[in-house]
Amino acid sequence: MGKKLFILLVVLMSLSLIGIIFVQSFFINNSLENEEKNFTLSVTRALSFVSRDIEEFEIKRYHGLIQPFIANNREPDSTIISQLYITTEDDVNDETIIHRNTVLEERFKVPSLFFEIDADSIDISSFTNERVTEYYSKSRLDGSEFGIKPQRQMVEFSKLPVIEKQIYESSFKTLLKSVPIHKRVSALHVKVLLERELRSEGVDLNFEYAIYDDDLATKIQTLNFSKNPETTVGIPVFLDNNNESNYTLYVDFPGRKKYLISSILPMVALSIVFTSIIILAFSSAIHQLIKQRKISQIKTDFINNMTHEFKTPIATINLALDAIKNPKIINDQDKVKRYLGMIKDENKRMHAQVENVLRISKLEKNELNISKERIKLHDLIEDAITHVKLIVEDRKGYVQTQLNAAKSSVLANETHFTNVVVNILDNAIKYSDDAPEIDVSTENVGNSIILKIADKGNGMSKQVAKRVFEKFYREHTGNVHNVKGHGLGLAYVKRIVDDHQGYISVESEKGKGSTFIIKLPLIS
């Protein structure tokens, strides 16, 4: 995958993920706002019902108090009669129809004590309606007979509760306007009505309430009520005849925010879960893409290095074979032996490189059987040093040992662990431009033995040190191939150390050398 295509893919995936998160956030915020609007609407509707119920209760209460004074068997203090006459002619039946509608208003005096006003009494009216329809013969009316009676008569009699109710309500509202609020309604009554109406609207939440006279609190309130412009909902109560009132019933919900959030919590939780899954999948996909790209680059580097390093021994072998074919040299035994030795050495080097690749492959497939036995780590270290001693001396360097560990018995495979130490020593030699200076030391820490192999060579940057144990990884040096290898040696070292339940790390500084630290468990 090209670099530009890779970057474009990452950018598009990132924008898609950001878009999904933005849409989810917008949807959640919008849902919360809708829940808040619905909540406020439900509370307002409940308060309007409470206001209506308070007013109706008050009117019914006072209406009940005055009923004994307007009973049917009591004579009214005054009477007013209003009558309406309608006359029509029925030519078909030869009749004259007279309709009389009478409204009787009976006034009763009621003590003003009920309303706490400065007056001895007030007048309360009771309305009665009488509807009479009389049918007269037209011929008899024309004769002008005195005291004529109708041929038939229909009489209807009824009370007028609607008119009475409207008049009572209008009068009560006017009379009670100056009465203190705590005498018109009780705090307990308001609480009961609020609980009932809020519950019917689906709001089952603790609340605080109060009735205010303009901006002043009255005695009708709960102890913990606090007026909050953002969360308090109010509605007028005890409206007068002009639909105006100085009193406002307020209700506040201390747990409003938690209640609203809890109402959308399942949706938010699912949104977070699915968004987290998408983020995890996205991160994993990006990680895998980056990893695959790095592996692809590393494998390309490996093939380039392998090709370059195999060309040299192959060329050397070809040159040696061509030289041996020369008639002048074929009879010179010393030169033939020399060229055969070169062919053998180059063949061994290629064989060792192939073995490294196969060894790593078998380790990854768990096909490499490593039998372990009790060995002295100090003996193994001394044996490994002998493999590189001549090379070090040839380059005028040294390998210095400080084997200070009192206990060095470990459970290990002698061959493979010798290869581990030899690989690290070989790297110390290869990556030292001057004479290699190597210090090998051991010490006991708890139930473990620590092996340190330090050199004063080229060293590594921190970024390289983090990846030096990866398969095929080598520090990029452009097209310079002054150091042989394919990045397999230290990968093999780490796999063997891990198989021995050990731990390996490296401390390095560019230009000052490296220290490889191996920690292995001791056996008693």
Coordinates of C-alpha atoms in Angstrom, one line a residue:
M1 CA 0.0 0.0 0.0
G2 CA 1.4 3.4 -1.0
K3 CA 2.1 6.0 1.6
K4 CA -0.4 8.5 0.2
L5 CA -3.2 5.9 -0.1
F6 CA -2.4 4.8 3.5
I7 CA -2.6 8.4 4.8
L8 CA -5.8 9.0 2.8
L9 CA -7.4 5.8 4.3
V10 CA -6.5 6.8 7.8
V11 CA -7.8 10.4 7.4
L12 CA -11.1 9.1 5.9
M13 CA -11.6 6.5 8.7
S14 CA -10.7 9.2 11.3
L15 CA -13.2 11.7 9.8
S16 CA -15.9 8.9 9.7
L17 CA -15.3 8.1 13.4
I18 CA -15.4 11.7 14.4
G19 CA -18.6 12.2 12.4
I20 CA -20.2 9.2 14.2
I21 CA -19.2 10.5 17.6
F22 CA -20.5 14.0 16.7
V23 CA -23.8 12.6 15.5
Q24 CA -24.2 10.4 18.6
S25 CA -23.4 13.5 20.8
F26 CA -25.9 15.6 18.9
F27 CA -28.6 12.9 19.2
I28 CA -28.0 12.4 22.9
N29 CA -28.0 16.2 23.5
N30 CA -31.2 16.6 21.4
S31 CA -32.9 13.7 23.3
L32 CA -32.0 15.3 26.6
E33 CA -33.5 18.7 25.5
N34 CA -36.7 16.9 24.3
E35 CA -36.9 15.1 27.6
E36 CA -36.5 18.4 29.4
K37 CA -39.2 20.1 27.3
N38 CA -41.6 17.1 27.8
F39 CA -40.9 17.2 31.5
T40 CA -41.6 20.9 31.8
L41 CA -44.8 20.5 29.7
S42 CA -46.0 17.7 32.0
V43 CA -45.3 19.7 35.1
T44 CA -47.0 22.8 33.7
R45 CA -50.1 20.8 32.8
A46 CA -50.1 19.2 36.3
L47 CA -49.9 22.7 37.8
S48 CA -52.8 24.0 35.7
F49 CA -54.9 21.2 37.0
V50 CA -53.9 21.9 40.5
S51 CA -54.7 25.6 40.1
R52 CA -58.2 24.6 38.7
D53 CA -58.8 22.2 41.5
I54 CA -57.8 24.7 44.2
E55 CA -60.2 27.3 42.8
E56 CA -63.1 24.8 42.4
F57 CA -62.5 23.5 45.9
E58 CA -62.7 27.0 47.3
I59 CA -65.9 27.9 45.4
K60 CA -67.6 24.6 46.5
R61 CA -66.6 25.2 50.1
Y62 CA -68.1 28.7 50.2
H63 CA -71.1 27.6 48.2
G64 CA -71.7 24.9 50.8
L65 CA -71.5 27.4 53.6
I66 CA -74.2 29.6 52.2
Q67 CA -76.6 26.8 51.2
P68 CA -78.5 26.8 54.5
F69 CA -79.3 30.5 54.0
I70 CA -80.9 29.9 50.6
A71 CA -82.9 26.7 51.4
N72 CA -86.1 26.1 49.6
N73 CA -88.2 26.5 52.7
R74 CA -86.8 29.9 53.6
E75 CA -88.5 33.1 52.5
P76 CA -86.3 35.3 50.4
D77 CA -85.5 38.8 51.6
S78 CA -86.4 40.2 48.2
T79 CA -87.6 39.0 44.9
I80 CA -87.0 40.2 41.4
I81 CA -89.0 38.9 38.4
S82 CA -88.0 39.2 34.8
Q83 CA -90.5 38.0 32.2
L84 CA -90.4 37.4 28.4
Y85 CA -93.6 37.1 26.3
I86 CA -93.7 35.6 22.8
T87 CA -97.0 35.4 20.8
T88 CA -97.3 33.4 17.6
E89 CA -100.2 32.6 15.3
D90 CA -100.9 29.0 14.1
D91 CA -103.2 29.4 11.0
V92 CA -103.2 25.7 10.3
N93 CA -104.7 24.8 13.7
D94 CA -106.5 28.2 14.0
E95 CA -104.7 28.9 17.3
T96 CA -102.9 31.7 19.0
I97 CA -99.8 30.5 21.0
I98 CA -98.5 32.6 23.9
H99 CA -95.1 31.7 25.5
R100 CA -94.1 33.2 28.8
N101 CA -90.5 32.8 30.2
T102 CA -90.2 34.0 33.8
V103 CA -86.8 34.3 35.6
L104 CA -87.3 34.6 39.4
E105 CA -84.3 36.0 41.3
E106 CA -84.6 35.4 45.1
R107 CA -82.1 37.3 47.3
F108 CA -81.0 36.1 50.7
K109 CA -78.9 37.9 53.2
V110 CA -75.8 35.9 54.3
P111 CA -73.4 36.9 57.1
S112 CA -70.2 38.4 55.8
L113 CA -68.3 36.4 58.4
F114 CA -67.6 33.7 55.9
F115 CA -65.7 36.1 53.7
E116 CA -64.0 38.2 56.4
I117 CA -65.0 41.5 55.0
D118 CA -66.2 44.7 56.7
A119 CA -70.0 44.4 56.3
D120 CA -72.9 43.1 58.3
S121 CA -74.1 40.9 55.5
I122 CA -74.1 40.3 51.8
D123 CA -76.8 39.4 49.3
I124 CA -76.8 36.0 47.6
S125 CA -79.2 35.3 44.7
S126 CA -81.0 32.1 43.8
F127 CA -82.4 31.8 40.3
T128 CA -85.5 29.9 39.2
N129 CA -86.8 29.6 35.6
E130 CA -90.5 29.0 34.7
R131 CA -91.5 28.4 31.1
V132 CA -95.3 28.5 30.3
T133 CA -96.8 27.9 26.8
E134 CA -100.6 28.5 26.4
Y135 CA -102.7 27.6 23.3
Y136 CA -105.9 29.8 22.6
S137 CA -108.6 29.4 20.0
K138 CA -108.5 32.4 17.7
S139 CA -112.3 32.5 17.4
R140 CA -112.8 32.8 21.1
L141 CA -110.1 35.5 21.3
D142 CA -111.9 37.5 18.6
G143 CA -115.1 37.3 20.7
S144 CA -113.3 39.2 23.4
E145 CA -114.7 37.0 26.1
F146 CA -113.7 38.1 29.5
G147 CA -111.7 35.7 31.6
I148 CA -111.0 33.4 28.7
K149 CA -109.0 30.3 29.5
P150 CA -106.5 28.5 27.2
Q151 CA -107.5 25.3 25.5
R152 CA -104.3 23.7 26.8
Q153 CA -101.2 24.7 28.7
M154 CA -97.6 23.4 29.1
V155 CA -95.6 24.4 32.2
E156 CA -91.8 23.7 32.7
F157 CA -90.0 24.7 35.9
S158 CA -86.2 24.4 36.6
K159 CA -83.4 25.9 38.5
L160 CA -80.6 27.9 36.8
P161 CA -77.4 26.3 38.2
V162 CA -75.2 27.6 35.4
I163 CA -76.2 31.2 36.0
E164 CA -75.9 30.8 39.7
K165 CA -72.5 29.2 39.4
Q166 CA -71.2 32.0 37.2
I167 CA -72.5 34.6 39.5
Y168 CA -71.2 32.8 42.6
E169 CA -67.8 32.4 41.1
S170 CA -67.6 36.0 40.0
S171 CA -68.7 37.2 43.4
F172 CA -66.5 34.9 45.4
K173 CA -63.4 35.9 43.3
T174 CA -64.1 39.6 44.0
L175 CA -64.9 39.1 47.7
L176 CA -61.9 36.7 48.4
K177 CA -59.3 38.7 46.5
S178 CA -58.2 40.5 49.7
V179 CA -58.2 37.4 51.9
P180 CA -54.7 36.1 52.9
I181 CA -53.6 33.1 50.9
H182 CA -53.0 30.8 53.9
K183 CA -56.7 31.2 54.9
R184 CA -57.9 30.3 51.4
V185 CA -55.9 27.0 51.0
S186 CA -53.7 24.8 53.2
A187 CA -50.1 23.7 52.4
L188 CA -51.2 20.0 52.9
H189 CA -54.0 20.4 50.4
V190 CA -51.6 21.8 47.8
K191 CA -49.2 19.0 48.4
V192 CA -51.8 16.3 48.0
L193 CA -53.1 17.8 44.8
L194 CA -49.5 18.2 43.4
E195 CA -48.7 14.6 44.2
R196 CA -51.8 13.4 42.5
E197 CA -51.6 15.5 39.3
L198 CA -47.8 15.0 38.9
R199 CA -48.2 11.2 39.3
S200 CA -51.0 11.2 36.7
E201 CA -48.6 13.0 34.3
G202 CA -45.9 10.3 34.9
V203 CA -43.7 12.5 37.0
D204 CA -42.8 10.4 40.1
L205 CA -40.1 12.7 41.6
N206 CA -39.5 14.5 44.9
F207 CA -40.4 18.1 44.7
E208 CA -40.5 21.4 46.7
Y209 CA -43.3 23.9 46.2
A210 CA -44.4 27.4 47.3
I211 CA -47.0 30.0 46.6
Y212 CA -45.6 33.5 46.0
D213 CA -47.5 36.8 46.4
D214 CA -45.9 38.7 43.5
D215 CA -42.2 38.2 44.4
L216 CA -42.7 37.5 48.1
A217 CA -43.0 34.1 49.6
T218 CA -46.1 33.2 51.6
K219 CA -46.8 30.7 54.3
I220 CA -47.8 28.1 51.8
Q221 CA -44.4 26.5 51.0
T222 CA -42.1 23.7 51.9
L223 CA -39.0 24.3 54.1
N224 CA -36.4 23.5 51.5
F225 CA -38.0 25.4 48.6
S226 CA -35.6 27.6 46.6
K227 CA -36.7 29.5 43.5
N228 CA -34.4 28.7 40.6
P229 CA -35.1 30.5 37.3
E230 CA -33.7 27.6 35.3
T231 CA -35.6 24.7 36.9
T232 CA -38.6 26.2 38.8
V233 CA -42.0 26.0 37.0
G234 CA -44.8 28.3 38.0
I235 CA -48.4 29.0 37.2
P236 CA -50.9 31.6 38.5
V237 CA -53.6 30.5 41.0
F238 CA -56.8 32.2 42.3
L239 CA -57.4 34.1 39.1
D240 CA -59.8 37.1 39.4
N241 CA -62.6 38.0 37.0
N242 CA -60.0 39.5 34.6
N243 CA -58.0 36.3 34.7
E244 CA -55.2 38.1 36.6
S245 CA -53.7 37.1 39.9
N246 CA -50.9 38.2 42.3
Y247 CA -50.4 34.6 43.4
T248 CA -48.2 32.1 41.6
L249 CA -47.7 28.4 42.5
Y250 CA -44.1 27.3 42.0
V251 CA -42.7 23.8 42.0
D252 CA -39.0 22.8 41.9
F253 CA -37.4 19.4 41.5
P254 CA -34.0 19.1 43.2
G255 CA -33.3 15.8 41.4
R256 CA -34.5 17.0 38.0
K257 CA -31.1 16.7 36.2
K258 CA -30.5 13.2 37.5
Y259 CA -34.1 12.2 36.6
L260 CA -33.8 13.5 33.1
I261 CA -30.4 11.9 32.6
S262 CA -31.6 8.6 34.0
S263 CA -34.5 8.7 31.5
I264 CA -32.0 8.5 28.6
L265 CA -29.3 6.6 30.4
P266 CA -30.0 3.2 28.6
M267 CA -29.8 4.9 25.3
V268 CA -26.6 6.8 26.3
A269 CA -25.1 3.5 27.7
L270 CA -25.8 1.7 24.4
S271 CA -24.4 4.6 22.4
I272 CA -21.2 4.6 24.5
V273 CA -20.8 0.8 24.2
F274 CA -21.3 0.8 20.4
T275 CA -19.1 3.9 19.9
S276 CA -16.4 2.3 22.1
I277 CA -16.6 -0.9 19.9
I278 CA -16.3 1.3 16.8
I279 CA -13.3 3.1 18.3
L280 CA -11.7 -0.1 19.4
A281 CA -12.2 -1.7 15.9
F282 CA -10.9 1.5 14.3
S283 CA -7.8 1.6 16.5
S284 CA -7.2 -2.1 15.9
A285 CA -7.6 -1.7 12.2
I286 CA -5.2 1.3 12.1
H287 CA -2.7 -0.6 14.3
Q288 CA -2.9 -3.6 12.0
L289 CA -2.4 -1.4 9.0
I290 CA 0.6 0.3 10.5
K291 CA 2.0 -3.1 11.6
Q292 CA 1.5 -4.7 8.2
R293 CA 3.1 -1.7 6.6
K294 CA 6.1 -2.0 8.9
I295 CA 6.3 -5.7 8.3
S296 CA 6.2 -5.1 4.6
Q297 CA 9.0 -2.6 4.9
I298 CA 11.0 -4.8 7.1
K299 CA 10.6 -7.8 4.8
T300 CA 11.6 -5.6 1.8
D301 CA 14.7 -4.6 3.8
F302 CA 15.4 -8.2 4.7
I303 CA 15.2 -9.3 1.1
N304 CA 17.5 -6.5 0.0
N305 CA 20.0 -7.3 2.7
M306 CA 19.8 -11.1 2.1
T307 CA 20.3 -10.5 -1.6
H308 CA 23.3 -8.2 -1.0
E309 CA 25.0 -10.5 1.5
F310 CA 24.5 -13.7 -0.5
K311 CA 25.9 -12.0 -3.6
T312 CA 29.3 -11.5 -1.9
P313 CA 29.9 -15.2 -0.8
I314 CA 28.5 -16.5 -4.1
A315 CA 30.8 -14.2 -6.0
T316 CA 33.7 -15.2 -3.8
I317 CA 33.0 -18.9 -4.4
N318 CA 32.7 -18.3 -8.2
L319 CA 36.0 -16.5 -8.2
A320 CA 37.7 -19.3 -6.2
L321 CA 36.3 -22.0 -8.5
D322 CA 37.5 -20.0 -11.6
A323 CA 40.9 -19.7 -10.0
I324 CA 41.1 -23.4 -9.3
K325 CA 40.3 -24.2 -12.9
N326 CA 43.3 -22.2 -14.0
P327 CA 46.1 -24.6 -15.1
K328 CA 48.7 -22.6 -13.4
I329 CA 47.0 -22.8 -10.0
I330 CA 45.5 -26.3 -10.1
N331 CA 48.9 -27.8 -9.8
D332 CA 49.8 -25.4 -6.8
Q333 CA 48.5 -27.4 -3.8
D334 CA 48.8 -24.5 -1.4
K335 CA 46.7 -22.1 -3.5
V336 CA 44.1 -24.8 -4.2
K337 CA 43.8 -25.5 -0.4
R338 CA 43.5 -21.8 0.2
Y339 CA 40.7 -21.4 -2.4
L340 CA 38.9 -24.5 -1.1
G341 CA 39.1 -23.1 2.4
M342 CA 37.6 -19.9 1.2
I343 CA 34.8 -21.8 -0.5
K344 CA 34.2 -23.8 2.6
D345 CA 34.1 -20.7 4.8
E346 CA 31.7 -18.8 2.5
N347 CA 29.5 -21.9 2.3
K348 CA 29.4 -22.2 6.1
R349 CA 28.4 -18.5 6.4
M350 CA 25.5 -19.0 4.0
H351 CA 24.5 -22.2 5.8
A352 CA 24.5 -20.4 9.2
Q353 CA 22.3 -17.6 7.8
V354 CA 19.8 -20.1 6.4
E355 CA 19.9 -21.9 9.8
N356 CA 19.0 -18.7 11.6
V357 CA 15.9 -18.3 9.4
L358 CA 14.9 -21.9 9.9
R359 CA 15.5 -21.7 13.6
I360 CA 13.3 -18.6 14.1
S361 CA 10.5 -20.2 12.0
K362 CA 10.6 -23.4 14.1
L363 CA 10.5 -21.4 17.3
E364 CA 7.4 -19.5 16.1
K365 CA 5.7 -22.8 15.3
N366 CA 6.8 -24.4 18.5
E367 CA 8.5 -27.1 16.5
L368 CA 12.0 -26.6 18.0
N369 CA 12.4 -29.1 20.9
I370 CA 14.7 -27.6 23.6
S371 CA 15.7 -30.0 26.3
K372 CA 17.0 -28.4 29.4
E373 CA 19.4 -29.6 32.1
R374 CA 21.1 -28.2 35.1
I375 CA 24.2 -26.3 34.1
K376 CA 26.5 -23.7 35.5
L377 CA 25.9 -20.4 33.7
H378 CA 29.5 -19.4 34.4
D379 CA 30.9 -22.4 32.6
L380 CA 28.6 -21.7 29.7
I381 CA 29.8 -18.0 29.5
E382 CA 33.4 -19.1 29.5
D383 CA 32.7 -21.5 26.7
A384 CA 30.9 -18.8 24.6
I385 CA 33.8 -16.4 25.0
T386 CA 36.2 -19.0 23.5
H387 CA 34.1 -18.9 20.3
V388 CA 34.9 -15.2 19.8
K389 CA 38.2 -14.8 21.6
L390 CA 40.4 -15.1 18.5
I391 CA 38.3 -12.6 16.6
V392 CA 38.5 -10.1 19.4
E393 CA 42.3 -10.5 19.8
D394 CA 42.7 -10.2 16.0
R395 CA 41.0 -6.7 16.3
K396 CA 43.2 -5.8 19.3
G397 CA 40.3 -5.9 21.7
Y398 CA 39.4 -7.7 24.9
V399 CA 36.7 -9.6 26.7
Q400 CA 36.8 -8.9 30.4
T401 CA 34.8 -11.1 32.9
Q402 CA 33.6 -10.3 36.4
L403 CA 31.6 -13.4 37.3
N404 CA 30.6 -12.3 40.9
A405 CA 27.4 -14.4 41.3
A406 CA 27.8 -16.8 44.2
K407 CA 25.1 -19.1 42.6
S408 CA 25.0 -19.8 38.9
S409 CA 23.1 -23.0 38.5
V410 CA 20.2 -22.7 36.0
L411 CA 17.9 -25.0 34.0
A412 CA 18.9 -24.4 30.4
N413 CA 19.8 -26.0 27.0
E414 CA 23.6 -25.8 26.7
T415 CA 23.7 -25.4 22.9
H416 CA 21.0 -22.8 22.5
F417 CA 22.0 -20.7 25.4
T418 CA 25.6 -20.8 24.3
N419 CA 24.3 -19.4 21.0
V420 CA 22.5 -16.7 22.9
V421 CA 25.7 -15.4 24.5
V422 CA 27.7 -15.9 21.3
N423 CA 25.1 -13.8 19.3
I424 CA 25.3 -10.9 21.8
L425 CA 29.1 -11.1 21.9
D426 CA 29.2 -11.2 18.1
N427 CA 27.0 -8.1 17.9
A428 CA 29.3 -6.3 20.3
I429 CA 32.2 -7.1 18.0
K430 CA 30.4 -6.2 14.7
Y431 CA 29.1 -2.9 16.0
S432 CA 32.4 -1.6 17.4
D433 CA 34.3 0.4 14.8
D434 CA 37.4 0.4 16.9
A435 CA 38.9 -2.4 18.9
P436 CA 36.0 -4.2 20.7
E437 CA 36.0 -3.6 24.5
I438 CA 33.5 -6.0 26.1
D439 CA 32.8 -6.5 29.8
V440 CA 30.8 -9.6 31.0
S441 CA 29.5 -9.7 34.6
T442 CA 27.1 -11.7 36.7
E443 CA 25.4 -11.1 40.1
N444 CA 22.7 -12.6 42.2
V445 CA 19.5 -10.7 42.8
G446 CA 17.0 -12.7 45.0
N447 CA 16.4 -16.1 43.4
S448 CA 17.7 -14.9 40.0
I449 CA 21.1 -14.4 38.3
I450 CA 21.7 -11.3 36.2
L451 CA 24.1 -11.5 33.2
K452 CA 25.3 -8.3 31.7
I453 CA 27.3 -8.0 28.5
A454 CA 28.4 -4.4 27.9
D455 CA 30.4 -3.0 25.0
K456 CA 31.8 0.5 24.1
G457 CA 30.7 0.3 20.5
N458 CA 28.4 2.4 18.3
G459 CA 25.4 2.1 20.5
M460 CA 21.7 2.6 19.5
S461 CA 19.1 5.3 19.7
K462 CA 16.2 4.7 22.1
Q463 CA 13.8 4.1 19.2
V464 CA 16.1 1.4 17.8
A465 CA 16.6 -0.2 21.2
K466 CA 12.8 -0.6 21.6
R467 CA 12.6 -2.7 18.4
V468 CA 16.0 -4.4 18.3
F469 CA 14.5 -7.8 19.3
E470 CA 11.9 -7.8 16.5
K471 CA 12.4 -10.3 13.7
F472 CA 14.1 -8.9 10.5
Y473 CA 14.5 -5.5 12.2
R474 CA 17.8 -3.6 11.5
E475 CA 18.7 0.0 11.9
H476 CA 18.4 1.8 8.6
T477 CA 21.9 2.8 7.2
G478 CA 20.8 3.6 3.7
N479 CA 22.6 1.5 1.1
V480 CA 25.6 0.9 3.3
H481 CA 26.1 -2.7 4.2
N482 CA 29.3 -2.6 6.2
V483 CA 27.7 -4.7 8.9
K484 CA 26.4 -8.2 8.0
G485 CA 23.2 -9.7 9.3
H486 CA 19.4 -9.8 8.7
G487 CA 18.0 -8.8 12.1
L488 CA 17.5 -12.5 13.0
G489 CA 20.1 -13.0 15.7
L490 CA 18.6 -10.9 18.5
A491 CA 15.1 -12.2 17.7
Y492 CA 16.4 -15.7 18.1
V493 CA 18.1 -14.6 21.4
K494 CA 14.8 -13.2 22.8
R495 CA 12.8 -16.4 21.9
I496 CA 15.4 -18.6 23.6
V497 CA 15.5 -16.5 26.7
D498 CA 11.7 -16.4 26.9
D499 CA 11.6 -20.2 26.5
H500 CA 13.9 -20.4 29.6
Q501 CA 11.4 -18.2 31.6
G502 CA 14.0 -15.4 31.5
Y503 CA 13.9 -11.7 30.6
I504 CA 16.2 -9.8 28.3
S505 CA 16.5 -6.0 27.9
V506 CA 19.0 -3.5 26.5
E507 CA 20.3 -0.2 27.7
S508 CA 22.1 1.8 25.0
E509 CA 23.2 5.3 24.0
K510 CA 24.2 6.4 20.6
G511 CA 28.0 6.5 20.3
K512 CA 28.7 5.2 23.8
G513 CA 27.8 1.5 23.6
S514 CA 25.2 -1.0 24.7
T515 CA 24.5 -3.2 27.7
F516 CA 22.4 -6.4 27.3
I517 CA 20.9 -7.6 30.5
I518 CA 19.6 -11.2 30.9
K519 CA 17.7 -12.4 34.0
L520 CA 17.3 -16.1 34.6
P521 CA 15.7 -18.0 37.5
L522 CA 18.2 -20.0 39.7
I523 CA 17.6 -23.6 40.6
S524 CA 18.7 -25.1 44.0

